[in-house]
Coordinates of C-alpha atoms and ligand atoms in Angstrom, one line a residue:
X1 CA 0.0 0.0 0.0
X2 CA 1.0 3.6 -0.2
X3 CA 0.7 6.0 2.7
X4 CA -0.1 9.5 1.7
X5 CA -0.8 12.9 3.2
X6 CA -0.8 14.2 6.8
X7 CA -4.6 13.5 7.2
X8 CA -4.1 9.9 6.3
X9 CA -1.2 9.5 8.7
X10 CA -3.4 10.9 11.5
X11 CA -6.2 8.4 10.8
X12 CA -3.6 5.6 10.8
X13 CA -2.3 6.6 14.2
X14 CA -5.8 6.4 15.6
X15 CA -6.2 3.0 14.0
X16 CA -2.9 1.7 15.3
X17 CA -4.1 2.2 18.9
X18 CA -6.9 -0.3 18.4
X19 CA -4.9 -2.6 16.1
X20 CA -4.4 -6.0 17.6
X21 CA -1.7 -8.6 16.8
X22 CA -3.8 -11.5 15.6
X23 CA -2.9 -15.0 16.7
X24 CA -0.3 -17.1 14.9
X25 CA -2.1 -19.6 12.8
X26 CA -2.7 -23.1 14.2
X27 CA -0.3 -25.3 12.2
X28 CA -2.9 -28.1 12.5
X29 CA -5.4 -26.3 10.3
X30 CA -5.2 -25.0 6.7
X31 CA -8.0 -22.8 5.5
X32 CA -8.8 -23.6 1.8
X33 CA -11.8 -21.4 1.1
X34 CA -14.0 -18.6 2.5
X35 CA -17.5 -17.8 1.4
X36 CA -18.6 -14.4 2.8
X37 CA -22.3 -13.7 2.6
X38 CA -23.1 -10.2 3.7
X39 CA -26.4 -8.3 3.9
X40 CA -26.0 -4.5 3.8
X41 CA -28.7 -2.0 4.3
X42 CA -29.3 1.8 4.3
X43 CA -31.1 2.2 7.6
X44 CA -28.3 1.1 10.0
X45 CA -24.6 0.2 9.9
X46 CA -25.6 -3.2 11.2
X47 CA -24.5 -6.0 8.8
X48 CA -25.7 -9.6 8.8
X49 CA -23.2 -12.2 7.9
X50 CA -22.9 -15.9 7.1
X51 CA -19.4 -17.1 6.6
X52 CA -18.7 -20.6 5.3
X53 CA -15.1 -21.8 5.8
X54 CA -13.6 -24.9 4.2
X55 CA -10.5 -26.2 6.0
X56 CA -8.2 -29.2 5.9
X57 CA -6.8 -30.8 9.1
X58 CA -3.1 -31.4 9.1
X59 CA -3.4 -32.9 12.6
X60 CA -6.3 -33.8 14.8
X61 CA -7.6 -30.9 16.9
X62 CA -10.3 -30.5 19.5
X63 CA -10.8 -26.8 18.9
X64 CA -10.5 -24.4 16.0
X65 CA -9.8 -20.7 16.6
X66 CA -10.7 -17.8 14.3
X67 CA -9.8 -14.1 14.7
X68 CA -13.2 -12.4 15.1
X69 CA -14.0 -9.3 17.0
X70 CA -16.8 -9.7 19.5
X71 CA -19.1 -6.8 20.2
X72 CA -18.1 -4.7 23.2
X73 CA -19.3 -1.8 25.3
X74 CA -19.0 0.6 22.4
X75 CA -21.8 -1.4 20.7
X76 CA -19.5 -2.3 17.8
X77 CA -18.2 -5.7 17.0
X78 CA -19.9 -8.9 15.9
X79 CA -22.3 -11.1 17.7
X80 CA -22.2 -14.8 16.8
X81 CA -25.7 -16.4 16.6
X82 CA -24.9 -20.0 15.6
X83 CA -22.1 -22.2 14.3
X84 CA -22.3 -25.5 12.5
X85 CA -19.5 -28.0 11.6
X86 CA -20.4 -30.2 8.7
X87 CA -24.0 -29.0 9.0
X88 CA -24.3 -30.0 12.7
X89 CA -24.7 -27.5 15.5
X90 CA -21.6 -27.4 17.6
X91 CA -20.4 -25.6 20.8
X92 CA -18.5 -22.4 20.4
X93 CA -17.1 -19.5 22.5
X94 CA -16.8 -16.0 21.3
X95 CA -14.9 -13.6 23.5
X96 CA -12.6 -10.6 22.8
X97 CA -10.9 -11.1 19.5
X98 CA -11.3 -14.9 19.3
X99 CA -14.1 -17.3 18.2
X100 CA -13.3 -20.8 19.4
X101 CA -15.2 -23.7 17.8
X102 CA -15.4 -27.2 19.2
X103 CA -16.2 -29.6 16.4
X104 CA -17.1 -32.5 18.9
X105 CA -15.6 -35.2 16.8
X106 CA -11.8 -35.7 16.3
X107 CA -10.8 -35.2 12.7
X108 CA -8.0 -37.2 11.2
X109 CA -5.0 -35.9 9.2
X110 CA -6.2 -34.9 5.7
X111 CA -9.9 -34.6 6.6
X112 CA -11.8 -31.6 5.4
X113 CA -14.5 -29.8 7.2
X114 CA -17.0 -27.0 6.5
X115 CA -17.8 -24.5 9.2
X116 CA -20.7 -22.1 8.9
X117 CA -21.0 -19.1 11.2
X118 CA -24.1 -16.8 11.4
X119 CA -23.6 -13.4 13.0
X120 CA -24.4 -9.7 12.9
X121 CA -23.2 -6.4 14.2
X122 CA -21.7 -3.0 13.4
X123 CA -18.1 -3.2 12.2
X124 CA -15.7 -1.3 14.5
X125 CA -13.2 -1.3 11.5
X126 CA -12.2 -3.4 8.5
X127 CA -15.4 -2.5 6.6
X128 CA -15.6 1.3 6.2
X129 CA -19.3 2.3 6.1
X130 CA -19.4 6.0 5.5
X131 CA -20.3 8.8 3.1
X132 CA -17.9 9.6 0.3
X133 CA -16.8 13.1 -0.7
X134 CA -20.0 13.5 -2.7
X135 CA -22.1 12.7 0.4
X136 CA -23.1 9.3 -0.9
X137 CA -23.2 6.3 1.4
X138 CA -20.5 3.7 0.5
X139 CA -19.2 0.4 1.9
X140 CA -15.5 -0.5 1.4
X141 CA -13.5 -3.4 2.9
X142 CA -10.1 -2.2 4.2
X143 CA -8.4 -5.3 5.6
X144 CA -4.7 -4.5 5.8
X145 CA -3.0 -5.7 8.0
X146 CA -5.3 -7.7 10.3
X147 CA -8.5 -5.6 10.4
X148 CA -10.7 -8.0 8.4
X149 CA -11.5 -9.9 11.7
X150 CA -13.5 -6.8 12.8
X151 CA -16.3 -8.1 10.7
X152 CA -15.3 -11.5 9.2
X153 CA -14.3 -14.7 11.0
X154 CA -10.9 -15.5 9.5
X155 CA -7.4 -16.7 10.2
X156 CA -5.9 -13.2 9.8
X157 CA -2.3 -14.1 8.9
X158 CA -0.6 -13.8 5.5
X159 CA 0.7 -17.4 5.7
X160 CA -2.8 -19.0 5.4
X161 CA -4.0 -18.2 1.9
X162 CA -7.4 -19.2 0.7
X163 CA -9.7 -18.7 -2.3
X164 CA -12.7 -16.5 -1.6
X165 CA -16.3 -15.8 -2.6
X166 CA -18.0 -12.5 -1.7
X167 CA -21.8 -12.7 -2.0
X168 CA -23.1 -9.3 -1.2
X169 CA -26.8 -8.3 -1.0
X170 CA -27.3 -4.6 -0.9
X171 CA -30.0 -2.0 -1.9
X172 CA -30.3 -2.0 -5.7
X173 CA -28.6 1.4 -6.1
X174 CA -25.2 0.0 -5.2
X175 CA -22.9 -1.6 -7.7
X176 CA -20.6 -4.0 -6.0
X177 CA -17.0 -4.7 -7.0
X178 CA -14.9 -7.5 -5.5
X179 CA -11.9 -9.9 -5.8
X180 CA -11.9 -12.4 -8.6
X181 CA -14.5 -12.7 -11.4
X182 CA -18.2 -11.8 -11.5
X183 CA -20.4 -14.9 -11.1
X184 CA -23.8 -13.5 -10.6
X185 CA -25.7 -10.2 -10.5
X186 CA -29.4 -10.5 -9.7
X187 CA -32.1 -8.1 -8.8
X188 CA -34.1 -9.6 -5.9
X189 CA -37.6 -8.9 -4.8
X190 CA -37.8 -6.1 -2.2
X191 CA -35.4 -3.6 -4.0
X192 CA -32.2 -5.5 -3.4
X193 CA -29.5 -6.8 -5.6
X194 CA -27.2 -9.8 -5.0
X195 CA -23.7 -9.6 -6.5
X196 CA -21.3 -12.6 -6.3
X197 CA -17.6 -12.3 -7.0
X198 CA -15.4 -15.4 -7.0
X199 CA -11.7 -15.5 -6.6
X200 CA -10.1 -18.8 -7.6
X201 CA -6.5 -17.7 -6.7
X202 CA -5.6 -18.2 -3.0
X203 CA -5.2 -14.9 -1.3
X204 CA -4.0 -13.7 2.1
X205 CA -7.0 -12.1 4.0
X206 CA -5.3 -8.7 4.0
X207 CA -5.9 -8.2 0.3
X208 CA -9.4 -9.8 -0.1
X209 CA -11.8 -7.0 -1.0
X210 CA -15.3 -5.8 -1.9
X211 CA -16.8 -2.4 -2.3
X212 CA -20.3 -1.1 -2.7
X213 CA -21.1 2.4 -4.1
X214 CA -22.7 4.2 -6.9
X215 CA -20.0 3.6 -9.5
X216 CA -19.2 4.5 -13.1
X217 CA -17.3 1.6 -14.7
X218 CA -15.2 1.5 -17.8
X219 CA -12.9 -0.9 -19.5
X220 CA -9.6 0.9 -19.8
X221 CA -7.9 -1.8 -21.9
X222 CA -6.9 -5.4 -22.1
X223 CA -3.3 -6.5 -21.3
X224 CA -2.2 -10.0 -22.0
X225 CA -5.9 -11.0 -22.0
X226 CA -6.4 -9.4 -18.6
X227 CA -9.2 -6.8 -18.6
X228 CA -8.4 -3.6 -16.8
X229 CA -11.4 -1.8 -15.4
X230 CA -11.8 1.6 -13.8
X231 CA -14.4 1.8 -11.0
X232 CA -14.9 5.4 -9.9
X233 CA -17.6 7.4 -8.2
X234 CA -20.3 8.3 -10.7
X235 CA -19.7 12.0 -10.1
X236 CA -16.0 11.5 -11.0
X237 CA -16.7 9.6 -14.2
X238 CA -14.6 11.7 -16.6
X239 CA -11.7 12.6 -14.3
X240 CA -11.5 9.1 -12.8
X241 CA -11.5 7.3 -16.1
X242 CA -8.8 9.7 -17.3
X243 CA -6.6 9.2 -14.2
X244 CA -7.0 5.4 -13.9
X245 CA -6.6 4.5 -17.6
X246 CA -2.8 4.8 -17.2
X247 CA -2.9 1.4 -15.3
X248 CA -2.5 -0.5 -18.5
X249 CA 1.1 0.8 -18.9
X250 CA 2.6 -0.5 -15.6
X251 CA 0.6 -3.7 -15.9
X252 CA 2.0 -4.4 -19.4
X253 CA 5.5 -3.4 -18.2
X254 CA 5.5 -5.8 -15.1
X255 CA 4.0 -8.7 -17.2
X256 CA 7.0 -8.4 -19.5
X257 CA 9.6 -7.8 -16.7
X258 CA 8.5 -10.4 -14.1
X259 CA 6.1 -12.9 -15.5
X260 CA 2.4 -13.5 -16.1
X261 CA -0.2 -11.6 -14.0
X262 CA -1.8 -13.9 -11.4
X263 CA -5.4 -12.7 -11.2
X264 CA -8.5 -12.8 -13.4
X265 CA -8.8 -9.1 -13.9
X266 CA -7.5 -5.8 -12.6
X267 CA -10.0 -3.3 -11.2
X268 CA -8.8 0.1 -10.1
X269 CA -11.3 1.4 -7.6
X270 CA -11.9 4.9 -6.1
X271 CA -12.6 4.2 -2.5
X272 CA -12.6 5.2 1.2
X273 CA -9.5 3.3 2.1
X274 CA -7.5 4.9 5.0
X275 CA -4.4 4.4 2.9
X276 CA -3.2 6.3 -0.2
X277 CA -3.8 3.0 -1.9
X278 CA -4.4 -0.5 -0.8
X279 CA -3.2 -3.2 -3.2
X280 CA -6.2 -5.7 -2.9
X281 CA -5.7 -8.6 -5.3
X282 CA -7.0 -7.7 -8.7
X283 CA -9.2 -5.1 -7.1
X284 CA -7.0 -2.2 -6.0
X285 CA -8.5 0.5 -3.8
X286 CA -7.2 4.1 -4.0
X287 CA -8.1 7.0 -1.7
X288 CA -10.9 9.0 -3.1
X289 CA -8.7 12.1 -3.6
X290 CA -6.4 10.1 -6.0
X291 CA -8.8 11.2 -8.7
X292 CA -7.9 14.8 -9.8
X293 CA -8.4 14.7 -13.5
X294 CA -4.8 15.8 -13.9
X295 CA -3.3 12.3 -14.3
X296 CA -1.2 12.6 -11.1
X297 CA -1.8 9.0 -9.9
X298 CA 0.7 7.1 -12.2
X299 CA 3.3 6.3 -9.6
X300 CA 0.7 5.4 -7.0
X301 CA -1.0 3.1 -9.5
X302 CA 2.4 1.6 -10.6
X303 CA 3.1 0.9 -6.9
X304 CA -0.2 -0.9 -6.2
X305 CA 0.0 -2.9 -9.4
X306 CA 3.6 -4.1 -8.6
X307 CA 2.1 -5.6 -5.4
X308 CA 0.0 -7.9 -7.5
X309 CA 3.2 -9.9 -8.1
X310 CA 4.9 -9.2 -4.7
X311 CA 2.6 -9.1 -1.7
X312 CA -0.4 -10.7 -3.3
X313 CA 0.8 -13.6 -5.5
X314 CA 4.2 -14.1 -3.7
X315 CA 3.2 -13.2 -0.2
X316 CA 5.5 -12.7 2.8
X317 CA 5.1 -15.7 5.1
X318 CA 5.3 -13.5 8.2
X319 CA 4.6 -9.9 8.9
X320 CA 8.2 -9.0 9.7
X321 CA 9.2 -9.8 6.1
X322 CA 6.9 -7.1 4.8
X323 CA 9.8 -5.6 2.8
X324 CA 9.3 -8.5 0.3
X325 CA 6.0 -6.7 -0.4
X326 CA 6.6 -3.0 0.2
X327 CA 10.3 -2.8 -0.7
X328 CA 9.5 -4.7 -4.0
X329 CA 6.5 -2.4 -4.9
X330 CA 8.6 0.7 -4.1
X331 CA 11.6 -0.4 -6.2
X332 CA 9.6 -1.8 -9.1
X333 CA 7.8 1.6 -9.3
X334 CA 11.2 3.3 -9.6
X335 CA 12.2 0.8 -12.3
X336 CA 8.9 1.4 -14.2
X337 CA 9.6 5.2 -14.1
X338 CA 13.2 4.6 -15.1
X339 CA 12.3 2.5 -18.1
X340 CA 9.4 4.8 -19.1
X341 CA 10.9 8.2 -18.5
X342 CA 14.6 7.7 -18.3
X343 CA 17.4 6.8 -15.9
X344 CA 17.3 10.2 -14.1
X345 CA 13.9 9.2 -12.7
X346 CA 15.6 6.2 -11.0
X347 CA 18.4 8.4 -9.7
X348 CA 16.0 11.0 -8.4
X349 CA 13.8 8.4 -6.6
X350 CA 16.8 6.5 -5.1
X351 CA 18.3 9.8 -3.9
X352 CA 15.1 10.7 -2.1
X353 CA 14.7 7.2 -0.7
X354 CA 18.2 7.3 0.7
X355 CA 17.5 10.5 2.5
X356 CA 14.3 9.0 4.0
X357 CA 16.2 5.8 5.1
X358 CA 18.9 7.9 6.9
X359 CA 16.4 10.2 8.5
X360 CA 14.4 7.2 9.7
X361 CA 17.5 5.5 11.0
X362 CA 18.5 8.6 13.0
X363 CA 15.2 8.4 14.9
X364 CA 14.7 4.7 14.9
X365 CA 18.0 2.6 14.6
X366 CA 16.4 -0.8 13.8
X367 CA 17.0 -3.4 11.1
X368 CA 14.6 -3.9 8.2
X369 CA 13.6 -7.3 9.7
X370 CA 12.6 -6.1 13.1
X371 CA 10.9 -8.9 15.1
X372 CA 10.4 -6.5 18.1
X373 CA 7.6 -4.7 16.3
X374 CA 4.2 -5.9 17.6
X375 CA 1.9 -3.1 16.3
X376 CA 1.6 -4.1 12.6
X377 CA 0.9 -0.5 11.5
X378 CA 4.4 0.4 12.6
X379 CA 5.8 -1.9 9.9
X380 CA 4.7 0.7 7.4
X381 CA 8.0 2.6 7.8
X382 CA 11.0 3.8 5.7
X383 CA 12.8 0.5 6.4
X384 CA 10.1 -1.7 4.8
X385 CA 9.6 0.7 1.8
X386 CA 12.7 2.8 1.0
X387 CA 15.4 0.6 2.6
X388 CA 13.8 -2.5 1.1
X389 CA 13.9 -0.8 -2.3
X390 CA 17.6 0.1 -1.7
X391 CA 18.4 -3.5 -0.9
X392 CA 17.1 -4.6 -4.3
X393 CA 18.8 -1.7 -6.0
X394 CA 22.2 -2.7 -4.5
X395 CA 21.6 -6.4 -5.2
X396 CA 21.0 -5.4 -8.9
X397 CA 24.5 -4.0 -9.1
X398 CA 26.1 -6.6 -6.8
X399 CA 25.2 -9.6 -8.9
X400 CA 24.7 -7.7 -12.2
X401 CA 21.6 -6.7 -14.2
X402 CA 21.1 -10.0 -16.0
X403 CA 21.3 -12.3 -12.9
X404 CA 19.2 -9.8 -10.8
X405 CA 16.2 -9.9 -13.2
X406 CA 16.6 -13.6 -13.7
X407 CA 16.5 -13.9 -9.9
X408 CA 13.4 -11.7 -9.6
X409 CA 11.6 -13.8 -12.3
X410 CA 12.6 -17.1 -10.7
X411 CA 11.5 -15.9 -7.2
X412 CA 8.1 -15.1 -8.7
X413 CA 7.9 -18.4 -10.6
X414 CA 9.0 -20.5 -7.5
X415 CA 6.7 -18.8 -5.0
X416 CA 3.7 -17.7 -7.2
X417 CA 0.4 -18.2 -5.4
X418 CA 2.4 -19.1 -2.2
X419 CA 4.4 -17.6 0.6
X420 CA 8.1 -16.8 0.9
X421 CA 10.6 -15.5 3.5
X422 CA 13.7 -13.4 3.0
X423 CA 15.8 -16.6 3.1
X424 CA 13.9 -17.9 0.1
X425 CA 14.8 -14.9 -1.9
X426 CA 18.5 -15.3 -0.8
X427 CA 18.4 -18.9 -2.0
X428 CA 17.0 -17.8 -5.4
X429 CA 19.6 -15.1 -5.8
X430 CA 22.4 -17.6 -4.9
X431 CA 21.0 -20.1 -7.5
X432 CA 21.1 -17.6 -10.3
X433 CA 24.4 -15.9 -9.4
X434 CA 26.3 -19.0 -8.2
X435 CA 27.6 -16.9 -5.3
X436 CA 27.1 -17.0 -1.6
X437 CA 24.8 -14.1 -0.8
X438 CA 24.3 -14.7 3.0
X439 CA 26.6 -11.8 3.9
X440 CA 24.7 -9.4 1.7
X441 CA 21.2 -10.2 3.1
X442 CA 22.6 -10.2 6.6
X443 CA 24.3 -6.8 6.5
X444 CA 21.5 -5.0 4.8
X445 CA 18.4 -6.6 6.4
X446 CA 19.4 -7.9 9.8
X447 CA 21.9 -5.2 10.8
X448 CA 20.6 -1.7 11.7
X449 CA 22.0 1.3 9.8
X450 CA 24.3 1.7 6.8
X451 CA 28.0 2.5 6.2
X452 CA 28.9 5.9 7.6
X453 CA 31.8 6.9 5.5
X454 CA 34.6 9.4 6.1
X455 CA 36.3 9.9 2.7
X456 CA 39.5 11.9 2.4
X457 CA 41.8 12.5 -0.5
X458 CA 45.4 13.7 -0.8
X459 CA 48.1 13.8 -3.4
X460 CA 50.1 10.6 -3.8
X461 CA 53.9 10.2 -3.6
X462 CA 54.0 9.3 -7.2
X463 CA 53.2 12.1 -9.6
X464 CA 49.8 11.9 -11.2
X465 CA 48.2 9.9 -8.4
X466 CA 45.6 10.7 -5.8
X467 CA 45.3 8.7 -2.5
X468 CA 41.7 8.1 -1.4
X469 CA 41.1 6.9 2.1
X470 CA 37.7 5.5 3.0
X471 CA 36.9 4.9 6.7
X472 CA 33.8 3.1 8.0
X473 CA 32.9 5.0 11.1
X474 CA 30.0 2.7 12.3
X475 CA 30.5 -0.4 14.5
X476 CA 29.5 -3.2 12.0
X477 CA 31.8 -3.3 9.0
X478 CA 29.9 -3.6 5.7
X479 CA 31.2 -5.0 2.4
X480 CA 30.2 -3.0 -0.7
X481 CA 31.4 -1.4 -3.9
X482 CA 31.9 2.4 -3.8
X483 CA 32.1 4.3 -7.0
X484 CA 34.1 7.5 -7.4
X485 CA 33.6 9.8 -10.4
X486 CA 36.8 11.4 -11.6
X487 CA 37.0 14.5 -13.8
X488 CA 40.4 15.8 -14.8
X489 CA 42.5 16.6 -17.9
X490 CA 42.3 12.8 -18.9
X491 CA 38.5 13.1 -19.1
X492 CA 35.5 11.8 -17.0
X493 CA 35.5 8.2 -15.7
X494 CA 34.2 6.1 -12.7
X495 CA 36.4 4.0 -10.5
X496 CA 34.8 1.1 -8.5
X497 CA 36.4 0.3 -5.1
X498 CA 35.6 -2.8 -3.1
X499 CA 35.4 -1.9 0.6
X500 CA 35.2 -4.3 3.5
X501 CA 37.8 -3.1 6.0
X502 CA 37.6 -0.4 8.6
X503 CA 40.0 1.7 6.5
X504 CA 40.6 1.3 2.7
X505 CA 43.3 3.3 1.0
X506 CA 43.8 3.3 -2.7
X507 CA 45.8 5.1 -5.2
X508 CA 44.1 6.5 -8.3
X509 CA 45.8 7.8 -11.5
X510 CA 44.5 11.3 -11.7
X511 CA 45.6 14.9 -11.8
X512 CA 46.1 16.4 -8.3
X513 CA 43.2 18.9 -8.9
X514 CA 40.8 16.2 -10.2
X515 CA 37.2 16.7 -9.3
X516 CA 36.0 13.6 -7.3
X517 CA 32.3 12.7 -7.0
X518 CA 31.3 10.1 -4.5
X519 CA 28.8 7.5 -5.8
X520 CA 27.9 9.5 -8.9
X521 CA 25.3 6.9 -10.1
X522 CA 23.6 6.6 -6.7
X523 CA 24.2 2.9 -6.2
X524 CA 25.2 2.8 -2.5
X525 CA 23.2 3.3 0.6
X526 CA 25.6 5.2 2.9
X527 CA 25.8 8.3 5.1
X528 CA 28.5 10.8 4.6
X529 CA 30.5 11.6 7.8
Ligands
LIG601 ZN1 2.6 -0.8 -0.9

């Protein structure tokens, strides 16, 4: 996702207070499929739900636990009415953020079961029921990171992916968009309409989505047989279609660069998400103010589309490896801009990213993979986004352009529709490059900070040479290439220096008054001391 504007940041802080760290998934249970039936109305914010969950037992269990927010003294939350397991009523206990179900009979390894849960209530979060900027009532799911369980009983962890159906019944004036492909749209007696979206690709709950509003809908194009739809507020028809049509460009670019797109369609949806954009699989939600009619949303759209490969199809197996999602989306956006508008776009974005990483480090000296974080909203930081992007940028020049993109493609191919950890990426990069990369992943992702370099130059003893001394001022000694740009009477050239010691001294052939530029191509994450 993309965080934007001060107002958005403020809302996020208020959310982070109530965010709860969902349980780790029970390894004995694997959710295969969710079917969410929801009844929406215009008189109250109360929703009625029936969720069917198909699961497989990896081991026998006597209880099954779902993340599911019970109603509390605020009057918000969900009240469970009944639960069945394989169509028989069973005992259950719903308290706090957990719904425990006792199937009664012991399942054997490999057995499947279907749980059905009936409930109702007013969502405290996760489903945003509000008025949009035109004063019209709208419903938008907003699940990231573990907010779905405010209104849906789920295993709210990225490692348990499942296919999903959204079957939404709402007053007829709402059009409903959702994950997957459209299965049914029927007018019902009594002024309601039922809309059924079916997603056959397993998703983490965080990017399952539906939205209901008065929409204008247009086909922006077809890329590699994937239809690209714009869903915008009816009042924003012209401006929204104009701004979202650009989506076909990054979609085509990433298909070629990384591999085939994983979902049935791509819908770009104007919404009430609290984020600048939320990368819901095949059904991206953008903040309502992303529509300006000025075509200013290209990099936001490119970021969310990149997530369809990394985050949605290849999903981080645990929250603390979120850089595999946000770092990838951030870097791929820079690469899209580089290839579309020229290399100076990449230089500009990496320079800005480096400044953000250093500023963040000065306030918060933590590594990218920081298992001490328990508030998931706090994972949305410069380490996950900008430093993650920098790790990929440096990897590209460490192993070379060809092996790097081969590695990105292989990582996608190997973990498509599944989950991966940082170590899986390391393995892939070692496979393509034939070199040990453990040191690289360790120093950039598990060590806080970056090289703090004191660089001094002086005239050498031999005529026509300059002595350059590079000192690493921080505690942990990094290994990296440092490029120096030289400009003198012999012309302009770059020298690449391998640094791994505390102090590295080299002698360069150059005029004594040569102009030296440190890291002229912006390829090293470092701080000048
Ligand atoms: Zn993102």
